[in-house]
mmCIF file with all atom_site columns, C-alpha atoms in Angstrom:
data_model
loop_
_atom_site.group_PDB
_atom_site.id
_atom_site.type_symbol
_atom_site.label_atom_id
_atom_site.label_alt_id
_atom_site.label_comp_id
_atom_site.label_asym_id
_atom_site.label_entity_id
_atom_site.label_seq_id
_atom_site.pdbx_PDB_ins_code
_atom_site.Cartn_x
_atom_site.Cartn_y
_atom_site.Cartn_z
_atom_site.occupancy
_atom_site.B_iso_or_equiv
_atom_site.pdbx_formal_charge
_atom_site.auth_seq_id
_atom_site.auth_comp_id
_atom_site.auth_asym_id
_atom_site.auth_atom_id
_atom_site.pdbx_PDB_model_num
ATOM 1   C CA . UNK H 1 1   ? 115.227 39.145 136.322 1.00 64.00 ? 1   UNK H CA 1
ATOM 2   C CA . UNK H 1 2   ? 115.531 42.071 138.701 1.00 77.00 ? 2   UNK H CA 1
ATOM 3   C CA . UNK H 1 3   ? 112.129 43.451 137.855 1.00 92.00 ? 3   UNK H CA 1
ATOM 4   C CA . UNK H 1 4   ? 111.322 47.111 137.323 1.00 96.00 ? 4   UNK H CA 1
ATOM 5   C CA . UNK H 1 5   ? 113.752 49.207 139.324 1.00 97.00 ? 5   UNK H CA 1
ATOM 6   C CA . UNK H 1 6   ? 112.830 52.640 140.608 1.00 97.00 ? 6   UNK H CA 1
ATOM 7   C CA . UNK H 1 7   ? 114.939 55.130 142.451 1.00 97.00 ? 7   UNK H CA 1
ATOM 8   C CA . UNK H 1 8   ? 114.920 56.696 144.893 1.00 97.00 ? 8   UNK H CA 1
ATOM 9   C CA . UNK H 1 9   ? 112.489 54.754 147.112 1.00 96.00 ? 9   UNK H CA 1
ATOM 10  C CA . UNK H 1 10  ? 111.775 57.835 149.179 1.00 97.00 ? 10  UNK H CA 1
ATOM 11  C CA . UNK H 1 11  ? 112.303 61.486 148.405 1.00 97.00 ? 11  UNK H CA 1
ATOM 12  C CA . UNK H 1 12  ? 111.661 64.424 150.672 1.00 98.00 ? 12  UNK H CA 1
ATOM 13  C CA . UNK H 1 13  ? 112.175 67.824 149.139 1.00 97.00 ? 13  UNK H CA 1
ATOM 14  C CA . UNK H 1 14  ? 111.272 71.421 149.717 1.00 97.00 ? 14  UNK H CA 1
ATOM 15  C CA . UNK H 1 15  ? 108.675 73.218 147.673 1.00 97.00 ? 15  UNK H CA 1
ATOM 16  C CA . UNK H 1 16  ? 110.207 74.776 144.600 1.00 97.00 ? 16  UNK H CA 1
ATOM 17  C CA . UNK H 1 17  ? 112.992 72.253 144.218 1.00 97.00 ? 17  UNK H CA 1
ATOM 18  C CA . UNK H 1 18  ? 113.470 70.061 141.189 1.00 97.00 ? 18  UNK H CA 1
ATOM 19  C CA . UNK H 1 19  ? 112.740 66.365 141.658 1.00 98.00 ? 19  UNK H CA 1
ATOM 20  C CA . UNK H 1 20  ? 113.840 63.575 139.322 1.00 98.00 ? 20  UNK H CA 1
ATOM 21  C CA . UNK H 1 21  ? 112.454 60.072 139.580 1.00 98.00 ? 21  UNK H CA 1
ATOM 22  C CA . UNK H 1 22  ? 114.129 57.222 137.745 1.00 98.00 ? 22  UNK H CA 1
ATOM 23  C CA . UNK H 1 23  ? 112.965 53.943 136.295 1.00 98.00 ? 23  UNK H CA 1
ATOM 24  C CA . UNK H 1 24  ? 114.710 50.994 134.713 1.00 98.00 ? 24  UNK H CA 1
ATOM 25  C CA . UNK H 1 25  ? 112.223 48.708 132.934 1.00 96.00 ? 25  UNK H CA 1
ATOM 26  C CA . UNK H 1 26  ? 112.558 44.980 132.490 1.00 94.00 ? 26  UNK H CA 1
ATOM 27  C CA . UNK H 1 27  ? 114.898 44.140 129.658 1.00 93.00 ? 27  UNK H CA 1
ATOM 28  C CA . UNK H 1 28  ? 112.953 43.321 126.509 1.00 90.00 ? 28  UNK H CA 1
ATOM 29  C CA . UNK H 1 29  ? 109.823 45.177 127.558 1.00 92.00 ? 29  UNK H CA 1
ATOM 30  C CA . UNK H 1 30  ? 108.979 47.796 124.975 1.00 92.00 ? 30  UNK H CA 1
ATOM 31  C CA . UNK H 1 31  ? 106.366 49.800 126.873 1.00 94.00 ? 31  UNK H CA 1
ATOM 32  C CA . UNK H 1 32  ? 106.819 51.929 129.954 1.00 96.00 ? 32  UNK H CA 1
ATOM 33  C CA . UNK H 1 33  ? 104.165 53.604 132.056 1.00 96.00 ? 33  UNK H CA 1
ATOM 34  C CA . UNK H 1 34  ? 104.315 56.217 134.796 1.00 98.00 ? 34  UNK H CA 1
ATOM 35  C CA . UNK H 1 35  ? 101.475 56.221 137.351 1.00 97.00 ? 35  UNK H CA 1
ATOM 36  C CA . UNK H 1 36  ? 100.791 58.388 140.374 1.00 97.00 ? 36  UNK H CA 1
ATOM 37  C CA . UNK H 1 37  ? 98.932  57.042 143.416 1.00 95.00 ? 37  UNK H CA 1
ATOM 38  C CA . UNK H 1 38  ? 97.166  59.231 145.952 1.00 93.00 ? 38  UNK H CA 1
ATOM 39  C CA . UNK H 1 39  ? 94.448  58.532 148.472 1.00 89.00 ? 39  UNK H CA 1
ATOM 40  C CA . UNK H 1 40  ? 92.052  60.907 146.805 1.00 89.00 ? 40  UNK H CA 1
ATOM 41  C CA . UNK H 1 41  ? 92.537  60.008 143.151 1.00 89.00 ? 41  UNK H CA 1
ATOM 42  C CA . UNK H 1 42  ? 93.812  56.421 143.250 1.00 91.00 ? 42  UNK H CA 1
ATOM 43  C CA . UNK H 1 43  ? 96.124  55.275 140.470 1.00 94.00 ? 43  UNK H CA 1
ATOM 44  C CA . UNK H 1 44  ? 96.381  57.761 137.620 1.00 94.00 ? 44  UNK H CA 1
ATOM 45  C CA . UNK H 1 45  ? 98.304  57.275 134.406 1.00 95.00 ? 45  UNK H CA 1
ATOM 46  C CA . UNK H 1 46  ? 100.659 60.169 133.800 1.00 97.00 ? 46  UNK H CA 1
ATOM 47  C CA . UNK H 1 47  ? 102.385 59.179 130.580 1.00 97.00 ? 47  UNK H CA 1
ATOM 48  C CA . UNK H 1 48  ? 103.414 56.113 128.644 1.00 96.00 ? 48  UNK H CA 1
ATOM 49  C CA . UNK H 1 49  ? 106.019 55.223 126.049 1.00 96.00 ? 49  UNK H CA 1
ATOM 50  C CA . UNK H 1 50  ? 106.131 52.572 123.354 1.00 94.00 ? 50  UNK H CA 1
ATOM 51  C CA . UNK H 1 51  ? 109.573 51.816 121.957 1.00 94.00 ? 51  UNK H CA 1
ATOM 52  C CA . UNK H 1 52  ? 110.933 54.877 123.763 1.00 95.00 ? 52  UNK H CA 1
ATOM 53  C CA . UNK H 1 53  ? 108.432 57.211 122.082 1.00 96.00 ? 53  UNK H CA 1
ATOM 54  C CA . UNK H 1 54  ? 105.896 59.088 124.221 1.00 96.00 ? 54  UNK H CA 1
ATOM 55  C CA . UNK H 1 55  ? 102.423 58.016 123.136 1.00 95.00 ? 55  UNK H CA 1
ATOM 56  C CA . UNK H 1 56  ? 100.075 59.758 125.525 1.00 94.00 ? 56  UNK H CA 1
ATOM 57  C CA . UNK H 1 57  ? 101.015 62.421 128.040 1.00 94.00 ? 57  UNK H CA 1
ATOM 58  C CA . UNK H 1 58  ? 97.515  63.724 128.624 1.00 93.00 ? 58  UNK H CA 1
ATOM 59  C CA . UNK H 1 59  ? 97.695  62.598 132.237 1.00 93.00 ? 59  UNK H CA 1
ATOM 60  C CA . UNK H 1 60  ? 100.621 64.840 133.059 1.00 95.00 ? 60  UNK H CA 1
ATOM 61  C CA . UNK H 1 61  ? 99.061  67.380 135.405 1.00 88.00 ? 61  UNK H CA 1
ATOM 62  C CA . UNK H 1 62  ? 100.941 70.501 134.385 1.00 86.00 ? 62  UNK H CA 1
ATOM 63  C CA . UNK H 1 63  ? 103.912 71.817 132.514 1.00 92.00 ? 63  UNK H CA 1
ATOM 64  C CA . UNK H 1 64  ? 105.905 71.363 135.695 1.00 96.00 ? 64  UNK H CA 1
ATOM 65  C CA . UNK H 1 65  ? 105.944 67.646 134.917 1.00 97.00 ? 65  UNK H CA 1
ATOM 66  C CA . UNK H 1 66  ? 108.085 66.185 132.159 1.00 97.00 ? 66  UNK H CA 1
ATOM 67  C CA . UNK H 1 67  ? 109.187 62.664 131.263 1.00 98.00 ? 67  UNK H CA 1
ATOM 68  C CA . UNK H 1 68  ? 111.845 61.263 129.007 1.00 97.00 ? 68  UNK H CA 1
ATOM 69  C CA . UNK H 1 69  ? 112.932 57.873 127.808 1.00 97.00 ? 69  UNK H CA 1
ATOM 70  C CA . UNK H 1 70  ? 116.307 58.320 126.112 1.00 97.00 ? 70  UNK H CA 1
ATOM 71  C CA . UNK H 1 71  ? 116.788 54.588 125.592 1.00 95.00 ? 71  UNK H CA 1
ATOM 72  C CA . UNK H 1 72  ? 115.057 51.268 126.157 1.00 94.00 ? 72  UNK H CA 1
ATOM 73  C CA . UNK H 1 73  ? 116.521 50.799 129.609 1.00 95.00 ? 73  UNK H CA 1
ATOM 74  C CA . UNK H 1 74  ? 115.931 54.108 131.318 1.00 96.00 ? 74  UNK H CA 1
ATOM 75  C CA . UNK H 1 75  ? 113.235 56.692 131.930 1.00 98.00 ? 75  UNK H CA 1
ATOM 76  C CA . UNK H 1 76  ? 112.928 59.774 134.099 1.00 98.00 ? 76  UNK H CA 1
ATOM 77  C CA . UNK H 1 77  ? 110.021 61.748 135.463 1.00 98.00 ? 77  UNK H CA 1
ATOM 78  C CA . UNK H 1 78  ? 110.915 65.275 136.456 1.00 98.00 ? 78  UNK H CA 1
ATOM 79  C CA . UNK H 1 79  ? 108.941 67.809 138.465 1.00 97.00 ? 79  UNK H CA 1
ATOM 80  C CA . UNK H 1 80  ? 110.192 71.373 138.366 1.00 97.00 ? 80  UNK H CA 1
ATOM 81  C CA . UNK H 1 81  ? 109.312 73.241 140.517 1.00 96.00 ? 81  UNK H CA 1
ATOM 82  C CA . UNK H 1 82  ? 107.765 70.804 142.978 1.00 97.00 ? 82  UNK H CA 1
ATOM 83  C CA . UNK H 1 83  ? 104.734 71.684 145.093 1.00 96.00 ? 83  UNK H CA 1
ATOM 84  C CA . UNK H 1 84  ? 103.207 70.050 148.203 1.00 97.00 ? 84  UNK H CA 1
ATOM 85  C CA . UNK H 1 85  ? 100.276 68.753 146.157 1.00 96.00 ? 85  UNK H CA 1
ATOM 86  C CA . UNK H 1 86  ? 102.714 66.626 144.147 1.00 97.00 ? 86  UNK H CA 1
ATOM 87  C CA . UNK H 1 87  ? 103.251 64.460 147.213 1.00 97.00 ? 87  UNK H CA 1
ATOM 88  C CA . UNK H 1 88  ? 102.286 60.935 146.204 1.00 97.00 ? 88  UNK H CA 1
ATOM 89  C CA . UNK H 1 89  ? 103.685 57.543 145.361 1.00 96.00 ? 89  UNK H CA 1
ATOM 90  C CA . UNK H 1 90  ? 104.927 57.382 141.786 1.00 97.00 ? 90  UNK H CA 1
ATOM 91  C CA . UNK H 1 91  ? 105.013 53.974 140.127 1.00 97.00 ? 91  UNK H CA 1
ATOM 92  C CA . UNK H 1 92  ? 106.721 52.920 136.968 1.00 97.00 ? 92  UNK H CA 1
ATOM 93  C CA . UNK H 1 93  ? 105.573 49.810 135.099 1.00 95.00 ? 93  UNK H CA 1
ATOM 94  C CA . UNK H 1 94  ? 106.813 48.047 132.012 1.00 94.00 ? 94  UNK H CA 1
ATOM 95  C CA . UNK H 1 95  ? 105.144 45.668 129.632 1.00 92.00 ? 95  UNK H CA 1
ATOM 96  C CA . UNK H 1 96  ? 105.731 43.558 126.576 1.00 86.00 ? 96  UNK H CA 1
ATOM 97  C CA . UNK H 1 97  ? 102.330 43.023 125.053 1.00 75.00 ? 97  UNK H CA 1
ATOM 98  C CA . UNK H 1 98  ? 99.851  40.673 126.657 1.00 65.00 ? 98  UNK H CA 1
ATOM 99  C CA . UNK H 1 99  ? 102.332 38.990 128.947 1.00 62.00 ? 99  UNK H CA 1
ATOM 100 C CA . UNK H 1 100 ? 101.400 41.479 131.531 1.00 74.00 ? 100 UNK H CA 1
ATOM 101 C CA . UNK H 1 101 ? 102.580 44.496 133.337 1.00 88.00 ? 101 UNK H CA 1
ATOM 102 C CA . UNK H 1 102 ? 105.225 44.585 136.024 1.00 92.00 ? 102 UNK H CA 1
ATOM 103 C CA . UNK H 1 103 ? 105.312 47.403 138.522 1.00 94.00 ? 103 UNK H CA 1
ATOM 104 C CA . UNK H 1 104 ? 108.286 48.823 140.320 1.00 95.00 ? 104 UNK H CA 1
ATOM 105 C CA . UNK H 1 105 ? 108.368 49.374 144.054 1.00 94.00 ? 105 UNK H CA 1
ATOM 106 C CA . UNK H 1 106 ? 107.481 53.026 143.655 1.00 96.00 ? 106 UNK H CA 1
ATOM 107 C CA . UNK H 1 107 ? 108.953 56.316 144.821 1.00 97.00 ? 107 UNK H CA 1
ATOM 108 C CA . UNK H 1 108 ? 107.262 57.956 147.751 1.00 96.00 ? 108 UNK H CA 1
ATOM 109 C CA . UNK H 1 109 ? 107.594 61.693 147.207 1.00 98.00 ? 109 UNK H CA 1
ATOM 110 C CA . UNK H 1 110 ? 106.989 64.198 149.969 1.00 98.00 ? 110 UNK H CA 1
ATOM 111 C CA . UNK H 1 111 ? 107.166 67.887 149.166 1.00 98.00 ? 111 UNK H CA 1
ATOM 112 C CA . UNK H 1 112 ? 107.256 70.124 152.222 1.00 97.00 ? 112 UNK H CA 1
ATOM 113 C CA . UNK V 2 1   ? 87.408  55.722 127.017 1.00 75.00 ? 1   UNK V CA 1
ATOM 114 C CA . UNK V 2 2   ? 87.177  52.732 129.260 1.00 79.00 ? 2   UNK V CA 1
ATOM 115 C CA . UNK V 2 3   ? 86.552  53.011 133.002 1.00 90.00 ? 3   UNK V CA 1
ATOM 116 C CA . UNK V 2 4   ? 86.486  50.630 135.935 1.00 95.00 ? 4   UNK V CA 1
ATOM 117 C CA . UNK V 2 5   ? 84.187  50.685 138.938 1.00 95.00 ? 5   UNK V CA 1
ATOM 118 C CA . UNK V 2 6   ? 84.859  48.975 142.212 1.00 96.00 ? 6   UNK V CA 1
ATOM 119 C CA . UNK V 2 7   ? 81.801  49.486 144.326 1.00 87.00 ? 7   UNK V CA 1
ATOM 120 C CA . UNK V 2 8   ? 83.176  48.342 147.662 1.00 89.00 ? 8   UNK V CA 1
ATOM 121 C CA . UNK V 2 9   ? 85.506  50.890 149.183 1.00 92.00 ? 9   UNK V CA 1
ATOM 122 C CA . UNK V 2 10  ? 86.302  48.953 152.358 1.00 96.00 ? 10  UNK V CA 1
ATOM 123 C CA . UNK V 2 11  ? 85.418  45.366 153.212 1.00 97.00 ? 11  UNK V CA 1
ATOM 124 C CA . UNK V 2 12  ? 85.914  43.842 156.650 1.00 97.00 ? 12  UNK V CA 1
ATOM 125 C CA . UNK V 2 13  ? 85.814  40.081 157.022 1.00 97.00 ? 13  UNK V CA 1
ATOM 126 C CA . UNK V 2 14  ? 86.616  37.538 159.669 1.00 97.00 ? 14  UNK V CA 1
ATOM 127 C CA . UNK V 2 15  ? 89.193  34.882 158.945 1.00 97.00 ? 15  UNK V CA 1
ATOM 128 C CA . UNK V 2 16  ? 87.790  31.924 156.996 1.00 97.00 ? 16  UNK V CA 1
ATOM 129 C CA . UNK V 2 17  ? 84.953  34.001 155.566 1.00 98.00 ? 17  UNK V CA 1
ATOM 130 C CA . UNK V 2 18  ? 84.362  33.982 151.843 1.00 98.00 ? 18  UNK V CA 1
ATOM 131 C CA . UNK V 2 19  ? 85.279  36.980 149.762 1.00 97.00 ? 19  UNK V CA 1
ATOM 132 C CA . UNK V 2 20  ? 83.802  38.522 146.675 1.00 97.00 ? 20  UNK V CA 1
ATOM 133 C CA . UNK V 2 21  ? 84.934  41.907 145.395 1.00 97.00 ? 21  UNK V CA 1
ATOM 134 C CA . UNK V 2 22  ? 82.982  43.515 142.615 1.00 97.00 ? 22  UNK V CA 1
ATOM 135 C CA . UNK V 2 23  ? 84.449  45.009 139.463 1.00 97.00 ? 23  UNK V CA 1
ATOM 136 C CA . UNK V 2 24  ? 82.582  46.425 136.500 1.00 97.00 ? 24  UNK V CA 1
ATOM 137 C CA . UNK V 2 25  ? 84.075  48.013 133.452 1.00 95.00 ? 25  UNK V CA 1
ATOM 138 C CA . UNK V 2 26  ? 82.699  50.131 130.685 1.00 92.00 ? 26  UNK V CA 1
ATOM 139 C CA . UNK V 2 27  ? 83.910  49.424 127.192 1.00 84.00 ? 27  UNK V CA 1
ATOM 140 C CA . UNK V 2 28  ? 82.119  47.865 124.297 1.00 74.00 ? 28  UNK V CA 1
ATOM 141 C CA . UNK V 2 29  ? 85.009  46.098 122.670 1.00 80.00 ? 29  UNK V CA 1
ATOM 142 C CA . UNK V 2 30  ? 87.470  43.387 123.562 1.00 83.00 ? 30  UNK V CA 1
ATOM 143 C CA . UNK V 2 31  ? 89.181  43.919 126.866 1.00 87.00 ? 31  UNK V CA 1
ATOM 144 C CA . UNK V 2 32  ? 91.873  42.336 128.949 1.00 90.00 ? 32  UNK V CA 1
ATOM 145 C CA . UNK V 2 33  ? 91.132  42.224 132.672 1.00 93.00 ? 33  UNK V CA 1
ATOM 146 C CA . UNK V 2 34  ? 93.411  42.138 135.681 1.00 94.00 ? 34  UNK V CA 1
ATOM 147 C CA . UNK V 2 35  ? 93.329  42.026 139.442 1.00 97.00 ? 35  UNK V CA 1
ATOM 148 C CA . UNK V 2 36  ? 96.264  43.422 141.392 1.00 96.00 ? 36  UNK V CA 1
ATOM 149 C CA . UNK V 2 37  ? 96.951  43.357 145.112 1.00 97.00 ? 37  UNK V CA 1
ATOM 150 C CA . UNK V 2 38  ? 98.882  45.950 147.066 1.00 95.00 ? 38  UNK V CA 1
ATOM 151 C CA . UNK V 2 39  ? 100.029 45.019 150.552 1.00 94.00 ? 39  UNK V CA 1
ATOM 152 C CA . UNK V 2 40  ? 100.611 47.935 152.923 1.00 89.00 ? 40  UNK V CA 1
ATOM 153 C CA . UNK V 2 41  ? 103.575 49.985 151.796 1.00 87.00 ? 41  UNK V CA 1
ATOM 154 C CA . UNK V 2 42  ? 104.331 47.767 148.837 1.00 89.00 ? 42  UNK V CA 1
ATOM 155 C CA . UNK V 2 43  ? 103.944 47.830 145.081 1.00 89.00 ? 43  UNK V CA 1
ATOM 156 C CA . UNK V 2 44  ? 101.222 46.258 143.000 1.00 93.00 ? 44  UNK V CA 1
ATOM 157 C CA . UNK V 2 45  ? 101.429 42.541 142.398 1.00 94.00 ? 45  UNK V CA 1
ATOM 158 C CA . UNK V 2 46  ? 99.453  40.656 139.807 1.00 93.00 ? 46  UNK V CA 1
ATOM 159 C CA . UNK V 2 47  ? 96.885  38.231 141.220 1.00 96.00 ? 47  UNK V CA 1
ATOM 160 C CA . UNK V 2 48  ? 95.375  37.043 137.968 1.00 95.00 ? 48  UNK V CA 1
ATOM 161 C CA . UNK V 2 49  ? 94.478  38.124 134.464 1.00 93.00 ? 49  UNK V CA 1
ATOM 162 C CA . UNK V 2 50  ? 91.998  37.293 131.759 1.00 93.00 ? 50  UNK V CA 1
ATOM 163 C CA . UNK V 2 51  ? 92.640  37.656 128.050 1.00 88.00 ? 51  UNK V CA 1
ATOM 164 C CA . UNK V 2 52  ? 90.429  35.032 126.441 1.00 87.00 ? 52  UNK V CA 1
ATOM 165 C CA . UNK V 2 53  ? 89.177  31.484 126.827 1.00 91.00 ? 53  UNK V CA 1
ATOM 166 C CA . UNK V 2 54  ? 87.751  30.050 130.040 1.00 94.00 ? 54  UNK V CA 1
ATOM 167 C CA . UNK V 2 55  ? 85.990  32.932 131.803 1.00 95.00 ? 55  UNK V CA 1
ATOM 168 C CA . UNK V 2 56  ? 86.872  31.467 135.197 1.00 97.00 ? 56  UNK V CA 1
ATOM 169 C CA . UNK V 2 57  ? 90.444  32.417 135.918 1.00 96.00 ? 57  UNK V CA 1
ATOM 170 C CA . UNK V 2 58  ? 92.512  31.068 138.768 1.00 97.00 ? 58  UNK V CA 1
ATOM 171 C CA . UNK V 2 59  ? 95.314  33.133 140.219 1.00 95.00 ? 59  UNK V CA 1
ATOM 172 C CA . UNK V 2 60  ? 97.818  33.016 143.000 1.00 95.00 ? 60  UNK V CA 1
ATOM 173 C CA . UNK V 2 61  ? 97.108  32.627 146.712 1.00 94.00 ? 61  UNK V CA 1
ATOM 174 C CA . UNK V 2 62  ? 93.799  30.846 146.076 1.00 96.00 ? 62  UNK V CA 1
ATOM 175 C CA . UNK V 2 63  ? 92.095  33.750 144.318 1.00 97.00 ? 63  UNK V CA 1
ATOM 176 C CA . UNK V 2 64  ? 89.888  33.366 141.273 1.00 98.00 ? 64  UNK V CA 1
ATOM 177 C CA . UNK V 2 65  ? 87.802  35.675 139.128 1.00 98.00 ? 65  UNK V CA 1
ATOM 178 C CA . UNK V 2 66  ? 84.963  35.192 136.720 1.00 97.00 ? 66  UNK V CA 1
ATOM 179 C CA . UNK V 2 67  ? 84.482  37.212 133.569 1.00 95.00 ? 67  UNK V CA 1
ATOM 180 C CA . UNK V 2 68  ? 80.811  37.723 132.730 1.00 95.00 ? 68  UNK V CA 1
ATOM 181 C CA . UNK V 2 69  ? 80.715  39.545 129.450 1.00 91.00 ? 69  UNK V CA 1
ATOM 182 C CA . UNK V 2 70  ? 76.981  40.267 129.532 1.00 92.00 ? 70  UNK V CA 1
ATOM 183 C CA . UNK V 2 71  ? 77.388  42.033 132.857 1.00 94.00 ? 71  UNK V CA 1
ATOM 184 C CA . UNK V 2 72  ? 80.711  43.722 132.056 1.00 94.00 ? 72  UNK V CA 1
ATOM 185 C CA . UNK V 2 73  ? 81.955  42.248 135.299 1.00 96.00 ? 73  UNK V CA 1
ATOM 186 C CA . UNK V 2 74  ? 85.115  40.586 136.565 1.00 97.00 ? 74  UNK V CA 1
ATOM 187 C CA . UNK V 2 75  ? 84.548  39.833 140.237 1.00 97.00 ? 75  UNK V CA 1
ATOM 188 C CA . UNK V 2 76  ? 87.297  38.517 142.459 1.00 98.00 ? 76  UNK V CA 1
ATOM 189 C CA . UNK V 2 77  ? 86.607  35.627 144.840 1.00 98.00 ? 77  UNK V CA 1
ATOM 190 C CA . UNK V 2 78  ? 88.309  33.594 147.489 1.00 98.00 ? 78  UNK V CA 1
ATOM 191 C CA . UNK V 2 79  ? 86.507  30.880 149.446 1.00 97.00 ? 79  UNK V CA 1
ATOM 192 C CA . UNK V 2 80  ? 88.312  31.418 152.737 1.00 97.00 ? 80  UNK V CA 1
ATOM 193 C CA . UNK V 2 81  ? 90.332  34.534 153.552 1.00 97.00 ? 81  UNK V CA 1
ATOM 194 C CA . UNK V 2 82  ? 93.307  34.718 155.850 1.00 97.00 ? 82  UNK V CA 1
ATOM 195 C CA . UNK V 2 83  ? 94.650  37.559 157.937 1.00 96.00 ? 83  UNK V CA 1
ATOM 196 C CA . UNK V 2 84  ? 97.525  37.847 155.467 1.00 96.00 ? 84  UNK V CA 1
ATOM 197 C CA . UNK V 2 85  ? 95.043  38.797 152.717 1.00 97.00 ? 85  UNK V CA 1
ATOM 198 C CA . UNK V 2 86  ? 94.640  42.203 154.334 1.00 97.00 ? 86  UNK V CA 1
ATOM 199 C CA . UNK V 2 87  ? 95.549  44.543 151.502 1.00 97.00 ? 87  UNK V CA 1
ATOM 200 C CA . UNK V 2 88  ? 94.137  46.801 148.810 1.00 96.00 ? 88  UNK V CA 1
ATOM 201 C CA . UNK V 2 89  ? 92.792  45.165 145.684 1.00 98.00 ? 89  UNK V CA 1
ATOM 202 C CA . UNK V 2 90  ? 92.656  46.847 142.314 1.00 97.00 ? 90  UNK V CA 1
ATOM 203 C CA . UNK V 2 91  ? 90.746  45.805 139.247 1.00 97.00 ? 91  UNK V CA 1
ATOM 204 C CA . UNK V 2 92  ? 92.169  47.015 135.924 1.00 94.00 ? 92  UNK V CA 1
ATOM 205 C CA . UNK V 2 93  ? 91.355  46.836 132.265 1.00 92.00 ? 93  UNK V CA 1
ATOM 206 C CA . UNK V 2 94  ? 93.081  47.545 129.017 1.00 88.00 ? 94  UNK V CA 1
ATOM 207 C CA . UNK V 2 95  ? 92.048  47.243 125.433 1.00 83.00 ? 95  UNK V CA 1
ATOM 208 C CA . UNK V 2 96  ? 93.804  45.775 122.503 1.00 72.00 ? 96  UNK V CA 1
ATOM 209 C CA . UNK V 2 97  ? 96.501  43.167 122.842 1.00 61.00 ? 97  UNK V CA 1
ATOM 210 C CA . UNK V 2 98  ? 99.164  45.752 122.395 1.00 59.00 ? 98  UNK V CA 1
ATOM 211 C CA . UNK V 2 99  ? 100.987 47.852 124.855 1.00 80.00 ? 99  UNK V CA 1
ATOM 212 C CA . UNK V 2 100 ? 98.242  50.131 126.050 1.00 87.00 ? 100 UNK V CA 1
ATOM 213 C CA . UNK V 2 101 ? 97.912  51.440 129.583 1.00 91.00 ? 101 UNK V CA 1
ATOM 214 C CA . UNK V 2 102 ? 95.975  49.745 132.345 1.00 91.00 ? 102 UNK V CA 1
ATOM 215 C CA . UNK V 2 103 ? 93.009  51.717 133.626 1.00 92.00 ? 103 UNK V CA 1
ATOM 216 C CA . UNK V 2 104 ? 92.474  51.061 137.302 1.00 94.00 ? 104 UNK V CA 1
ATOM 217 C CA . UNK V 2 105 ? 89.485  51.132 139.578 1.00 95.00 ? 105 UNK V CA 1
ATOM 218 C CA . UNK V 2 106 ? 89.701  53.107 142.809 1.00 94.00 ? 106 UNK V CA 1
ATOM 219 C CA . UNK V 2 107 ? 90.541  49.966 144.757 1.00 95.00 ? 107 UNK V CA 1
ATOM 220 C CA . UNK V 2 108 ? 88.917  48.034 147.585 1.00 96.00 ? 108 UNK V CA 1
ATOM 221 C CA . UNK V 2 109 ? 90.565  47.854 150.953 1.00 96.00 ? 109 UNK V CA 1
ATOM 222 C CA . UNK V 2 110 ? 90.173  44.448 152.571 1.00 97.00 ? 110 UNK V CA 1
ATOM 223 C CA . UNK V 2 111 ? 90.667  44.074 156.297 1.00 97.00 ? 111 UNK V CA 1
ATOM 224 C CA . UNK V 2 112 ? 90.661  40.537 157.663 1.00 97.00 ? 112 UNK V CA 1
ATOM 225 C CA . UNK V 2 113 ? 90.206  40.247 161.394 1.00 95.00 ? 113 UNK V CA 1
ATOM 226 C CA . UNK V 2 114 ? 90.830  37.274 163.637 1.00 88.00 ? 114 UNK V CA 1
#
């Protein structure tokens, strides 16, 4: 089991550019969660999917953020256009009921 | 909506000291409770979890936590910390046994000094 795989590990981009973060959940897990971690706000839920369907996106900060899960093995989080205040570590996690949640290694995003 | 409070922002301990990190949650129904650890620059790793049964839960690396329903608490303990326990610790809760999101506390940074 390779765990939850996120890419890229680090991303540095200029303000205004489009950024796409990727996540491959653990096979067989039917829920996927995107979190953002900052010093000021801690770990915030952005959006989550059950069986590839978005359930709650109320944590997505603005229309600049969008997330998709086209199939059970892949999800993307896109920021367009990016701004310096989007700089954070973005974590993806997957789950299959009460067995627990597994987090990916995160993507450290820096927008300059 | 549920919330989680971790009252200690930063804890500094000497090696071999005992540790207790506080966690309180607000939710009137059945909850599942978790403690995660995040070593510097790394992702979150599960230390232990409580779903039901014995309220004293033992996890990895010698950590344990006790669920006290009347106090809405799930404090993390370790009898003797090591330098390698230096990390950030997050308490989290979710409701229902289904696939609902974890709600995290703000975290407690633990620094263990020699």
